[in-house]
mmCIF file of C-alpha atoms and ligand atoms in Angstrom:
data_model
loop_
_atom_site.group_PDB
_atom_site.id
_atom_site.type_symbol
_atom_site.label_atom_id
_atom_site.label_comp_id
_atom_site.label_asym_id
_atom_site.label_seq_id
_atom_site.Cartn_x
_atom_site.Cartn_y
_atom_site.Cartn_z
ATOM 1 C CA UNK A 29 167.985 130.142 61.280
ATOM 2 C CA UNK A 30 169.769 132.407 63.501
ATOM 3 C CA UNK A 31 173.478 131.637 64.056
ATOM 4 C CA UNK A 32 176.215 132.755 66.193
ATOM 5 C CA UNK A 33 180.265 132.609 66.406
ATOM 6 C CA UNK A 34 181.545 129.826 64.233
ATOM 7 C CA UNK A 35 183.131 127.310 66.700
ATOM 8 C CA UNK A 36 184.557 124.453 65.142
ATOM 9 C CA UNK A 37 185.226 123.890 61.032
ATOM 10 C CA UNK A 38 185.285 120.349 59.851
ATOM 11 C CA UNK A 39 186.608 119.024 55.794
ATOM 12 C CA UNK A 40 182.784 118.491 55.840
ATOM 13 C CA UNK A 41 180.861 120.829 58.349
ATOM 14 C CA UNK A 42 180.519 124.185 60.493
ATOM 15 C CA UNK A 43 179.287 124.180 63.485
ATOM 16 C CA UNK A 44 177.716 127.344 64.512
ATOM 17 C CA UNK A 45 176.789 128.805 68.636
ATOM 18 C CA UNK A 46 173.202 129.347 68.915
ATOM 19 C CA UNK A 47 172.079 132.301 70.189
ATOM 20 C CA UNK A 48 170.764 132.472 73.689
ATOM 21 C CA UNK A 49 171.209 128.964 73.929
ATOM 22 C CA UNK A 50 175.141 127.215 75.235
ATOM 23 C CA UNK A 51 174.450 124.042 75.444
ATOM 24 C CA UNK A 52 172.425 124.021 71.177
ATOM 25 C CA UNK A 53 174.880 124.554 68.311
ATOM 26 C CA UNK A 54 173.939 124.630 64.860
ATOM 27 C CA UNK A 55 175.362 122.204 62.927
ATOM 28 C CA UNK A 56 175.717 123.521 58.597
ATOM 29 C CA UNK A 57 177.117 120.408 56.077
ATOM 30 C CA UNK A 58 178.515 121.814 53.076
ATOM 31 C CA UNK A 59 178.944 120.458 49.483
ATOM 32 C CA UNK A 60 182.692 118.658 49.850
ATOM 33 C CA UNK A 61 183.482 115.253 49.428
ATOM 34 C CA UNK A 62 187.105 114.408 50.652
ATOM 35 C CA UNK A 63 189.529 111.224 51.007
ATOM 36 C CA UNK A 64 192.695 110.381 51.876
ATOM 37 C CA UNK A 65 192.879 112.486 55.145
ATOM 38 C CA UNK A 66 191.741 115.736 52.784
ATOM 39 C CA UNK A 67 194.526 114.401 49.875
ATOM 40 C CA UNK A 68 191.494 114.592 47.156
ATOM 41 C CA UNK A 69 188.908 117.190 47.048
ATOM 42 C CA UNK A 70 185.647 117.906 45.192
ATOM 43 C CA UNK A 71 182.875 120.507 45.436
ATOM 44 C CA UNK A 72 179.474 118.142 45.356
ATOM 45 C CA UNK A 73 176.885 120.603 44.789
ATOM 46 C CA UNK A 74 173.748 119.571 46.675
ATOM 47 C CA UNK A 75 176.166 117.237 49.368
ATOM 48 C CA UNK A 76 175.233 119.053 51.869
ATOM 49 C CA UNK A 77 172.009 118.779 51.397
ATOM 50 C CA UNK A 78 172.206 115.412 51.124
ATOM 51 C CA UNK A 79 174.246 114.482 53.515
ATOM 52 C CA UNK A 80 172.912 116.333 56.030
ATOM 53 C CA UNK A 81 168.996 114.656 55.330
ATOM 54 C CA UNK A 82 171.220 111.336 56.234
ATOM 55 C CA UNK A 83 172.698 112.267 59.434
ATOM 56 C CA UNK A 84 169.560 113.858 60.587
ATOM 57 C CA UNK A 85 167.702 110.372 59.905
ATOM 58 C CA UNK A 86 170.450 108.172 61.331
ATOM 59 C CA UNK A 87 170.069 109.979 64.369
ATOM 60 C CA UNK A 88 166.253 110.709 64.364
ATOM 61 C CA UNK A 89 166.245 106.036 63.650
ATOM 62 C CA UNK A 90 168.940 105.717 67.308
ATOM 63 C CA UNK A 91 167.179 107.968 69.432
ATOM 64 C CA UNK A 92 163.924 106.931 68.872
ATOM 65 C CA UNK A 93 165.630 103.434 69.311
ATOM 66 C CA UNK A 94 167.053 104.792 72.617
ATOM 67 C CA UNK A 95 170.571 105.621 72.632
ATOM 68 C CA UNK A 96 171.993 108.286 73.844
ATOM 69 C CA UNK A 97 172.848 111.051 70.324
ATOM 70 C CA UNK A 98 173.462 114.788 70.396
ATOM 71 C CA UNK A 99 170.429 115.513 67.676
ATOM 72 C CA UNK A 100 167.989 117.949 68.366
ATOM 73 C CA UNK A 101 166.085 118.847 65.408
ATOM 74 C CA UNK A 102 166.455 119.491 61.734
ATOM 75 C CA UNK A 103 168.324 117.838 58.847
ATOM 76 C CA UNK A 104 165.913 118.561 55.851
ATOM 77 C CA UNK A 105 165.065 120.179 53.746
ATOM 78 C CA UNK A 106 162.942 122.620 54.795
ATOM 79 C CA UNK A 107 165.317 123.029 57.754
ATOM 80 C CA UNK A 108 167.819 124.889 55.211
ATOM 81 C CA UNK A 109 169.857 121.393 55.760
ATOM 82 C CA UNK A 110 170.830 123.577 59.821
ATOM 83 C CA UNK A 111 170.789 120.707 62.554
ATOM 84 C CA UNK A 112 170.236 121.315 65.768
ATOM 85 C CA UNK A 113 172.205 119.453 68.271
ATOM 86 C CA UNK A 114 173.315 119.564 71.982
ATOM 87 C CA UNK A 115 176.735 120.902 72.391
ATOM 88 C CA UNK A 116 179.017 118.200 73.689
ATOM 89 C CA UNK A 117 183.115 118.270 74.209
ATOM 90 C CA UNK A 118 184.088 115.756 71.317
ATOM 91 C CA UNK A 119 185.874 112.697 72.527
ATOM 92 C CA UNK A 120 189.055 112.674 69.633
ATOM 93 C CA UNK A 121 188.678 108.907 69.002
ATOM 94 C CA UNK A 122 186.934 107.329 65.511
ATOM 95 C CA UNK A 123 185.186 103.706 66.374
ATOM 96 C CA UNK A 124 184.736 101.844 64.279
ATOM 97 C CA UNK A 125 182.861 98.026 63.861
ATOM 98 C CA UNK A 126 183.088 96.017 61.514
ATOM 99 C CA UNK A 127 180.216 92.856 60.307
ATOM 100 C CA UNK A 128 182.344 92.139 57.239
ATOM 101 C CA UNK A 129 186.207 92.757 56.353
ATOM 102 C CA UNK A 130 187.199 95.294 54.190
ATOM 103 C CA UNK A 131 188.818 98.052 54.022
ATOM 104 C CA UNK A 132 192.525 99.076 56.212
ATOM 105 C CA UNK A 133 191.223 95.596 58.017
ATOM 106 C CA UNK A 134 192.088 93.267 55.208
ATOM 107 C CA UNK A 135 195.031 95.546 54.262
ATOM 108 C CA UNK A 136 196.463 95.420 57.895
ATOM 109 C CA UNK A 137 195.528 91.470 57.799
ATOM 110 C CA UNK A 138 195.974 89.871 54.917
ATOM 111 C CA UNK A 139 195.207 86.490 56.544
ATOM 112 C CA UNK A 140 191.457 87.193 57.125
ATOM 113 C CA UNK A 141 190.351 88.170 53.234
ATOM 114 C CA UNK A 142 187.910 90.601 51.721
ATOM 115 C CA UNK A 143 183.941 89.762 52.798
ATOM 116 C CA UNK A 144 184.487 87.539 55.711
ATOM 117 C CA UNK A 145 181.662 88.297 58.274
ATOM 118 C CA UNK A 146 182.963 89.218 61.514
ATOM 119 C CA UNK A 147 182.126 87.250 64.627
ATOM 120 C CA UNK A 148 181.803 89.293 66.931
ATOM 121 C CA UNK A 149 181.141 91.875 65.336
ATOM 122 C CA UNK A 150 185.183 93.730 66.015
ATOM 123 C CA UNK A 151 185.460 97.033 67.485
ATOM 124 C CA UNK A 152 188.805 99.165 66.616
ATOM 125 C CA UNK A 153 189.671 102.611 67.954
ATOM 126 C CA UNK A 154 191.362 105.144 65.594
ATOM 127 C CA UNK A 155 193.003 108.318 67.094
ATOM 128 C CA UNK A 156 191.916 111.725 65.068
ATOM 129 C CA UNK A 157 195.385 112.900 64.012
ATOM 130 C CA UNK A 158 194.794 113.341 60.090
ATOM 131 C CA UNK A 159 198.808 114.228 59.816
ATOM 132 C CA UNK A 160 198.940 110.868 60.774
ATOM 133 C CA UNK A 161 196.250 109.129 59.071
ATOM 134 C CA UNK A 162 194.233 108.646 62.089
ATOM 135 C CA UNK A 163 196.088 105.609 63.582
ATOM 136 C CA UNK A 164 194.669 102.141 64.848
ATOM 137 C CA UNK A 165 195.055 103.256 69.412
ATOM 138 C CA UNK A 166 194.798 100.926 71.606
ATOM 139 C CA UNK A 167 192.550 101.040 74.817
ATOM 140 C CA UNK A 168 195.534 101.252 77.170
ATOM 141 C CA UNK A 169 196.962 104.329 74.764
ATOM 142 C CA UNK A 170 193.657 105.665 74.721
ATOM 143 C CA UNK A 171 193.537 106.015 78.386
ATOM 144 C CA UNK A 172 197.029 106.193 79.584
ATOM 145 C CA UNK A 173 196.914 109.361 77.301
ATOM 146 C CA UNK A 174 194.097 110.280 79.278
ATOM 147 C CA UNK A 175 191.154 111.156 76.129
ATOM 148 C CA UNK A 176 188.851 108.093 78.570
ATOM 149 C CA UNK A 177 188.663 106.199 81.074
ATOM 150 C CA UNK A 178 188.158 102.482 80.932
ATOM 151 C CA UNK A 179 184.171 102.365 81.980
ATOM 152 C CA UNK A 180 183.468 105.228 78.956
ATOM 153 C CA UNK A 181 185.562 102.791 76.905
ATOM 154 C CA UNK A 182 182.953 99.911 77.615
ATOM 155 C CA UNK A 183 180.506 101.706 76.733
ATOM 156 C CA UNK A 184 181.494 103.481 74.005
ATOM 157 C CA UNK A 185 182.057 99.820 72.282
ATOM 158 C CA UNK A 186 178.921 98.575 73.520
ATOM 159 C CA UNK A 187 176.645 101.720 72.315
ATOM 160 C CA UNK A 188 178.692 101.771 69.165
ATOM 161 C CA UNK A 189 177.821 97.907 68.453
ATOM 162 C CA UNK A 190 174.118 99.096 69.042
ATOM 163 C CA UNK A 191 174.425 101.514 66.399
ATOM 164 C CA UNK A 192 175.558 98.654 64.088
ATOM 165 C CA UNK A 193 173.201 95.900 64.717
ATOM 166 C CA UNK A 194 170.525 98.689 64.243
ATOM 167 C CA UNK A 195 171.583 99.995 61.418
ATOM 168 C CA UNK A 196 172.286 96.701 59.723
ATOM 169 C CA UNK A 197 169.018 95.603 60.620
ATOM 170 C CA UNK A 198 167.533 98.276 58.498
ATOM 171 C CA UNK A 199 169.954 98.070 55.427
ATOM 172 C CA UNK A 200 168.877 94.095 55.687
ATOM 173 C CA UNK A 201 165.601 94.720 54.858
ATOM 174 C CA UNK A 202 166.795 96.804 52.362
ATOM 175 C CA UNK A 203 168.484 94.159 50.602
ATOM 176 C CA UNK A 204 171.920 95.323 51.484
ATOM 177 C CA UNK A 205 174.670 94.443 53.516
ATOM 178 C CA UNK A 206 176.078 97.417 56.016
ATOM 179 C CA UNK A 207 179.943 96.179 55.758
ATOM 180 C CA UNK A 208 181.346 98.774 58.659
ATOM 181 C CA UNK A 209 180.321 102.050 60.217
ATOM 182 C CA UNK A 210 183.094 105.045 61.645
ATOM 183 C CA UNK A 211 181.019 106.265 64.494
ATOM 184 C CA UNK A 212 182.059 109.881 67.060
ATOM 185 C CA UNK A 213 181.310 110.380 71.102
ATOM 186 C CA UNK A 214 181.307 113.773 72.837
ATOM 187 C CA UNK A 215 180.880 114.206 76.504
ATOM 188 C CA UNK A 216 177.596 116.435 76.499
ATOM 189 C CA UNK A 217 179.564 119.853 77.903
ATOM 190 C CA UNK A 218 175.892 121.470 79.374
ATOM 191 C CA UNK A 219 172.204 121.155 80.527
ATOM 192 C CA UNK A 220 170.630 117.616 81.705
ATOM 193 C CA UNK A 221 172.780 114.877 81.440
ATOM 194 C CA UNK A 222 176.203 116.495 81.688
ATOM 195 C CA UNK A 223 179.011 114.454 80.899
ATOM 196 C CA UNK A 224 177.242 112.205 79.688
ATOM 197 C CA UNK A 225 178.196 110.007 76.637
ATOM 198 C CA UNK A 226 176.184 110.541 73.311
ATOM 199 C CA UNK A 227 177.163 109.619 70.089
ATOM 200 C CA UNK A 228 178.125 112.929 67.995
ATOM 201 C CA UNK A 229 179.475 114.413 64.884
ATOM 202 C CA UNK A 230 178.156 112.877 61.777
ATOM 203 C CA UNK A 231 177.093 109.667 60.598
ATOM 204 C CA UNK A 232 176.150 110.020 57.041
ATOM 205 C CA UNK A 233 177.314 108.113 53.714
ATOM 206 C CA UNK A 234 180.819 108.977 54.025
ATOM 207 C CA UNK A 235 180.971 107.189 57.760
ATOM 208 C CA UNK A 236 180.123 102.977 56.212
ATOM 209 C CA UNK A 237 179.989 101.373 54.034
ATOM 210 C CA UNK A 238 177.375 99.311 52.068
ATOM 211 C CA UNK A 239 176.982 96.698 49.858
ATOM 212 C CA UNK A 240 173.586 96.070 47.769
ATOM 213 C CA UNK A 241 172.774 92.369 47.623
ATOM 214 C CA UNK A 242 176.375 91.764 49.092
ATOM 215 C CA UNK A 243 177.938 92.564 46.353
ATOM 216 C CA UNK A 244 181.259 94.905 46.090
ATOM 217 C CA UNK A 245 180.775 96.504 43.599
ATOM 218 C CA UNK A 246 177.383 97.816 43.947
ATOM 219 C CA UNK A 247 178.735 100.356 46.651
ATOM 220 C CA UNK A 248 176.691 103.099 47.002
ATOM 221 C CA UNK A 249 179.139 105.246 49.659
ATOM 222 C CA UNK A 250 181.551 106.810 49.791
ATOM 223 C CA UNK A 251 184.576 103.618 48.997
ATOM 224 C CA UNK A 252 183.324 104.237 45.360
ATOM 225 C CA UNK A 253 185.210 108.224 45.107
ATOM 226 C CA UNK A 254 187.930 107.018 47.351
ATOM 227 C CA UNK A 255 188.634 104.089 44.122
ATOM 228 C CA UNK A 256 188.110 106.819 41.440
ATOM 229 C CA UNK A 257 191.547 107.182 39.654
ATOM 230 C CA UNK A 258 190.877 110.136 38.008
ATOM 231 C CA UNK A 259 187.528 112.341 39.018
ATOM 232 C CA UNK A 260 185.357 113.348 36.476
ATOM 233 C CA UNK A 261 181.764 114.784 36.216
ATOM 234 C CA UNK A 262 180.320 111.988 35.670
ATOM 235 C CA UNK A 263 181.969 109.756 37.987
ATOM 236 C CA UNK A 264 180.907 113.243 40.323
ATOM 237 C CA UNK A 265 177.495 112.960 39.340
ATOM 238 C CA UNK A 266 177.052 109.141 39.892
ATOM 239 C CA UNK A 267 178.411 109.261 43.347
ATOM 240 C CA UNK A 268 175.824 112.324 43.845
ATOM 241 C CA UNK A 269 173.069 110.397 42.175
ATOM 242 C CA UNK A 270 173.867 107.018 44.950
ATOM 243 C CA UNK A 271 174.427 109.327 47.864
ATOM 244 C CA UNK A 272 170.281 111.029 46.854
ATOM 245 C CA UNK A 273 169.721 107.049 46.847
ATOM 246 C CA UNK A 274 171.295 106.490 49.999
ATOM 247 C CA UNK A 275 169.354 109.902 51.879
ATOM 248 C CA UNK A 276 165.896 108.044 50.788
ATOM 249 C CA UNK A 277 166.118 104.956 51.634
ATOM 250 C CA UNK A 278 167.155 106.188 55.334
ATOM 251 C CA UNK A 279 164.751 108.530 55.362
ATOM 252 C CA UNK A 280 162.395 105.095 55.028
ATOM 253 C CA UNK A 281 164.117 103.028 57.961
ATOM 254 C CA UNK A 282 161.845 103.755 60.650
ATOM 255 C CA UNK A 283 158.563 101.759 60.054
ATOM 256 C CA UNK A 284 155.240 104.144 58.715
ATOM 257 C CA UNK A 285 153.129 101.933 61.120
ATOM 258 C CA UNK A 286 154.407 100.059 63.967
ATOM 259 C CA UNK A 287 152.922 97.172 65.037
ATOM 260 C CA UNK A 288 149.945 96.953 67.812
ATOM 261 C CA UNK A 289 149.881 94.312 70.718
ATOM 262 C CA UNK A 290 146.166 93.424 71.182
ATOM 263 C CA UNK A 291 145.603 92.460 75.081
ATOM 264 C CA UNK A 292 142.385 89.664 75.390
ATOM 265 C CA UNK A 293 140.944 88.815 78.468
ATOM 266 C CA UNK A 294 138.719 85.752 78.294
ATOM 267 C CA UNK A 295 136.427 87.112 81.314
ATOM 268 C CA UNK A 296 136.367 90.628 83.101
ATOM 269 C CA UNK A 297 137.492 89.359 86.190
ATOM 270 C CA UNK A 298 141.004 88.137 83.985
ATOM 271 C CA UNK A 299 141.473 91.570 83.209
ATOM 272 C CA UNK A 300 143.261 92.590 85.858
ATOM 273 C CA UNK A 301 145.506 89.746 84.671
ATOM 274 C CA UNK A 302 147.320 91.456 81.549
ATOM 275 C CA UNK A 303 148.036 94.976 83.708
ATOM 276 C CA UNK A 304 151.647 93.694 84.536
ATOM 277 C CA UNK A 305 152.628 92.993 80.887
ATOM 278 C CA UNK A 306 151.047 95.570 79.843
ATOM 279 C CA UNK A 307 153.427 97.466 82.138
ATOM 280 C CA UNK A 308 155.911 95.459 81.326
ATOM 281 C CA UNK A 309 155.264 96.247 76.677
ATOM 282 C CA UNK A 310 155.280 100.137 78.176
ATOM 283 C CA UNK A 311 158.355 100.001 77.990
ATOM 284 C CA UNK A 312 158.985 98.800 74.246
ATOM 285 C CA UNK A 313 156.949 101.949 73.780
ATOM 286 C CA UNK A 314 154.985 99.565 71.998
ATOM 287 C CA UNK A 315 151.294 100.269 70.873
ATOM 288 C CA UNK A 316 148.386 98.706 72.277
ATOM 289 C CA UNK A 317 144.411 97.832 72.785
ATOM 290 C CA UNK A 318 142.831 95.592 75.212
ATOM 291 C CA UNK A 319 139.404 93.438 74.684
ATOM 292 C CA UNK A 320 137.076 91.480 76.616
ATOM 293 C CA UNK A 321 135.229 88.449 75.253
ATOM 294 C CA UNK A 322 134.708 84.876 76.711
ATOM 295 C CA UNK A 323 135.530 80.862 74.985
ATOM 296 C CA UNK A 324 132.553 80.055 77.366
ATOM 297 C CA UNK A 325 129.447 83.102 76.817
ATOM 298 C CA UNK A 326 130.360 84.052 73.560
ATOM 299 C CA UNK A 327 132.634 81.904 71.402
ATOM 300 C CA UNK A 328 130.924 83.408 68.414
ATOM 301 C CA UNK A 329 131.903 86.975 69.583
ATOM 302 C CA UNK A 330 135.699 85.816 70.083
ATOM 303 C CA UNK A 331 135.845 84.631 66.279
ATOM 304 C CA UNK A 332 134.494 87.880 65.597
ATOM 305 C CA UNK A 333 136.956 89.712 66.810
ATOM 306 C CA UNK A 334 140.087 88.175 65.873
ATOM 307 C CA UNK A 335 138.668 88.749 62.525
ATOM 308 C CA UNK A 336 138.078 92.182 63.176
ATOM 309 C CA UNK A 337 141.833 93.193 64.648
ATOM 310 C CA UNK A 338 142.898 90.772 61.540
ATOM 311 C CA UNK A 339 141.386 92.912 59.045
ATOM 312 C CA UNK A 340 142.214 96.146 60.911
ATOM 313 C CA UNK A 341 145.842 95.526 61.778
ATOM 314 C CA UNK A 342 148.703 94.523 58.918
ATOM 315 C CA UNK A 343 151.062 93.955 61.828
ATOM 316 C CA UNK A 344 149.708 92.656 64.776
ATOM 317 C CA UNK A 345 150.360 90.275 68.593
ATOM 318 C CA UNK A 346 147.938 89.135 70.517
ATOM 319 C CA UNK A 347 147.854 87.979 73.964
ATOM 320 C CA UNK A 348 145.123 86.153 75.241
ATOM 321 C CA UNK A 349 145.399 85.575 79.568
ATOM 322 C CA UNK A 350 144.933 81.946 79.612
ATOM 323 C CA UNK A 351 144.842 78.583 77.934
ATOM 324 C CA UNK A 352 141.711 78.290 76.440
ATOM 325 C CA UNK A 353 141.292 81.741 75.357
ATOM 326 C CA UNK A 354 145.027 81.737 74.045
ATOM 327 C CA UNK A 355 143.816 78.337 72.037
ATOM 328 C CA UNK A 356 141.477 79.301 70.572
ATOM 329 C CA UNK A 357 142.232 82.213 68.908
ATOM 330 C CA UNK A 358 145.489 80.091 67.446
ATOM 331 C CA UNK A 359 143.042 77.826 65.810
ATOM 332 C CA UNK A 360 141.888 81.330 64.433
ATOM 333 C CA UNK A 361 144.557 83.713 63.210
ATOM 334 C CA UNK A 362 147.793 83.653 61.581
ATOM 335 C CA UNK A 363 148.865 86.375 63.943
ATOM 336 C CA UNK A 364 150.866 84.723 66.669
ATOM 337 C CA UNK A 365 149.262 84.111 69.921
ATOM 338 C CA UNK A 366 150.479 84.589 73.290
ATOM 339 C CA UNK A 367 149.513 82.543 76.589
ATOM 340 C CA UNK A 368 150.154 85.794 79.776
ATOM 341 C CA UNK A 369 150.364 82.480 82.086
ATOM 342 C CA UNK A 370 152.956 81.059 80.201
ATOM 343 C CA UNK A 371 155.357 83.615 80.792
ATOM 344 C CA UNK A 372 156.619 86.423 83.582
ATOM 345 C CA UNK A 373 155.360 89.742 82.480
ATOM 346 C CA UNK A 374 158.717 90.968 81.788
ATOM 347 C CA UNK A 375 159.540 88.146 79.342
ATOM 348 C CA UNK A 376 156.412 88.300 77.641
ATOM 349 C CA UNK A 377 156.936 92.141 76.779
ATOM 350 C CA UNK A 378 160.590 90.998 75.057
ATOM 351 C CA UNK A 379 158.908 87.808 73.282
ATOM 352 C CA UNK A 380 156.172 90.479 71.686
ATOM 353 C CA UNK A 381 158.560 93.295 71.202
ATOM 354 C CA UNK A 382 160.705 90.565 69.642
ATOM 355 C CA UNK A 383 158.233 88.929 67.704
ATOM 356 C CA UNK A 384 157.250 93.198 65.887
ATOM 357 C CA UNK A 385 160.580 94.032 65.958
ATOM 358 C CA UNK A 386 161.351 90.932 62.665
ATOM 359 C CA UNK A 387 159.832 94.071 60.811
ATOM 360 C CA UNK A 388 160.829 96.894 62.751
ATOM 361 C CA UNK A 389 164.546 98.448 62.939
ATOM 362 C CA UNK A 390 163.254 100.958 65.851
ATOM 363 C CA UNK A 391 161.521 97.931 68.291
ATOM 364 C CA UNK A 392 164.512 96.141 67.341
ATOM 365 C CA UNK A 393 167.041 98.687 68.704
ATOM 366 C CA UNK A 394 164.794 98.985 71.364
ATOM 367 C CA UNK A 395 165.188 94.684 72.308
ATOM 368 C CA UNK A 396 168.691 95.094 71.925
ATOM 369 C CA UNK A 397 169.285 98.631 74.380
ATOM 370 C CA UNK A 398 166.364 96.193 76.557
ATOM 371 C CA UNK A 399 169.172 93.279 76.618
ATOM 372 C CA UNK A 400 171.832 95.468 77.079
ATOM 373 C CA UNK A 401 170.724 97.095 80.186
ATOM 374 C CA UNK A 402 170.029 94.168 81.389
ATOM 375 C CA UNK A 403 172.803 92.438 80.654
ATOM 376 C CA UNK A 404 174.937 95.535 82.707
ATOM 377 C CA UNK A 405 172.576 95.112 85.327
ATOM 378 C CA UNK A 406 173.751 91.990 86.266
ATOM 379 C CA UNK A 407 177.388 93.273 85.655
ATOM 380 C CA UNK A 408 176.689 95.805 88.435
ATOM 381 C CA UNK A 409 175.177 93.928 90.694
ATOM 382 C CA UNK A 410 178.405 91.429 90.890
ATOM 383 C CA UNK A 411 180.492 94.677 90.768
ATOM 384 C CA UNK A 412 178.529 95.770 93.992
ATOM 385 C CA UNK A 413 177.863 91.998 95.835
ATOM 386 C CA UNK A 414 182.245 92.226 96.025
ATOM 387 C CA UNK A 415 182.840 95.677 96.110
ATOM 388 C CA UNK A 416 184.672 96.566 99.591
ATOM 389 C CA UNK A 417 182.277 98.113 102.409
ATOM 390 C CA UNK A 418 182.867 101.089 104.093
ATOM 391 C CA UNK A 419 185.635 100.601 106.735
ATOM 392 C CA UNK A 420 185.462 98.739 110.106
ATOM 393 C CA UNK A 421 184.948 102.088 112.801
ATOM 394 C CA UNK A 422 184.544 105.329 110.877
ATOM 395 C CA UNK A 423 181.199 104.504 112.371
HETATM 396 O O1 LIG B 525 189.347 102.729 55.866
HETATM 397 P P1 LIG B 525 188.374 101.510 57.054
HETATM 398 O O2 LIG B 525 188.105 99.734 56.661
HETATM 399 O O3 LIG B 525 189.063 101.674 58.781
HETATM 400 O O4 LIG B 525 187.264 102.001 57.505
HETATM 401 C C1 LIG B 525 186.240 101.824 58.208
HETATM 402 C C2 LIG B 525 184.795 102.456 58.322
HETATM 403 O O5 LIG B 525 184.772 103.804 58.622
HETATM 404 C C3 LIG B 525 184.154 102.343 56.403
HETATM 405 O O6 LIG B 525 183.387 103.217 56.618
HETATM 406 C C4 LIG B 525 184.391 104.210 56.952
HETATM 407 O O7 LIG B 525 183.866 104.733 55.941
HETATM 408 C C5 LIG B 525 184.750 104.755 57.860
HETATM 409 N N1 LIG B 525 185.856 105.687 57.948
HETATM 410 C C6 LIG B 525 185.101 106.775 58.363
HETATM 411 N N2 LIG B 525 186.122 108.187 58.651
HETATM 412 C C7 LIG B 525 187.595 108.040 58.488
HETATM 413 C C8 LIG B 525 187.995 106.931 58.139
HETATM 414 C C9 LIG B 525 186.902 105.603 57.961
HETATM 415 O O8 LIG B 525 183.603 107.020 58.113
HETATM 416 N N3 LIG B 525 188.197 108.882 58.468
#
């Protein structure tokens, strides 16, 4: 890819301008692996290719869920390991989310046993400062130094938590425990949404701890490299193999075939009744189809339609236009059936999305985001209702 001037260089990547596109950067991952703030450094041929792939795949998953990231495209082998991202001004803070106690947390707090489940998830901020070993920093200190506003910190925590839950869900479906995760944020430096917070930098196998079967000794992430006393070629070969395994697993996180919602109307007169639910389920980007049947005019046809749909779609949910049809469908199929008249439209859309989210991480992420937005709408409304009005007498 045609690259312009070098903009920044980290321990494991280089960022370049993209000629003619001032709001876009090209990121190339290097074949380096480092630990201890750069005190240990090794060349690991192929690591850049694998890291670019892992990061691109994680960011694509997060984008599909609706989270704001700087990732645009690229990062696969065909892209020469170059990834295109939106240019952002980085906030020099590492945001760490912990679901299981490990690492620096158990060193700092000996009262917390390694492996303890942390509920709610713990969010910590570390100042990016290699010379001082990235010290833990309190929220008020971040604000005092002018690094981020309280509102931005609130959003960063929320986005980091959701990111963690999405990736934990994906890893869980691979029988692997996501222990903790580090992400970084930037503010878009131009284009649409200029100034908005986005997840930036990288999220790869250096950014998290992952324990297959919940067993630390099976770890697949960079901690294995950090823990080495001396680094032999055999060790590096094992590290390389683990990184490759992780890139492959991450590539399989989005479900190949997403779920299907079958909206079934009991008679032509009931078709319109399902429209509000269909509109609400579109929020989740669910695939859907519609059928018209009749429980009392053509009951055999109802059963035939169900058998046909069940045989066609592996991941299916029925939404029936009323209780008679719902009862008939429920008796006829092992697939979940919901009666549209029992819920309001947005509630039903959420239930349907949750049902399909159980084995679809993208849908799971979209559900989390819709819920987070609903929460923030309530908090916003509460803040609004008590906000001081315009000064009286200044009309
Ligand atoms: O070492 P600590 O327990 O604080 O690390 C928490 C998480 O942040 C781990 O998943 C680790 O891989 C990640 N991390 C990172 N970059 C750092 C420090 C920690 O990605 N500079």
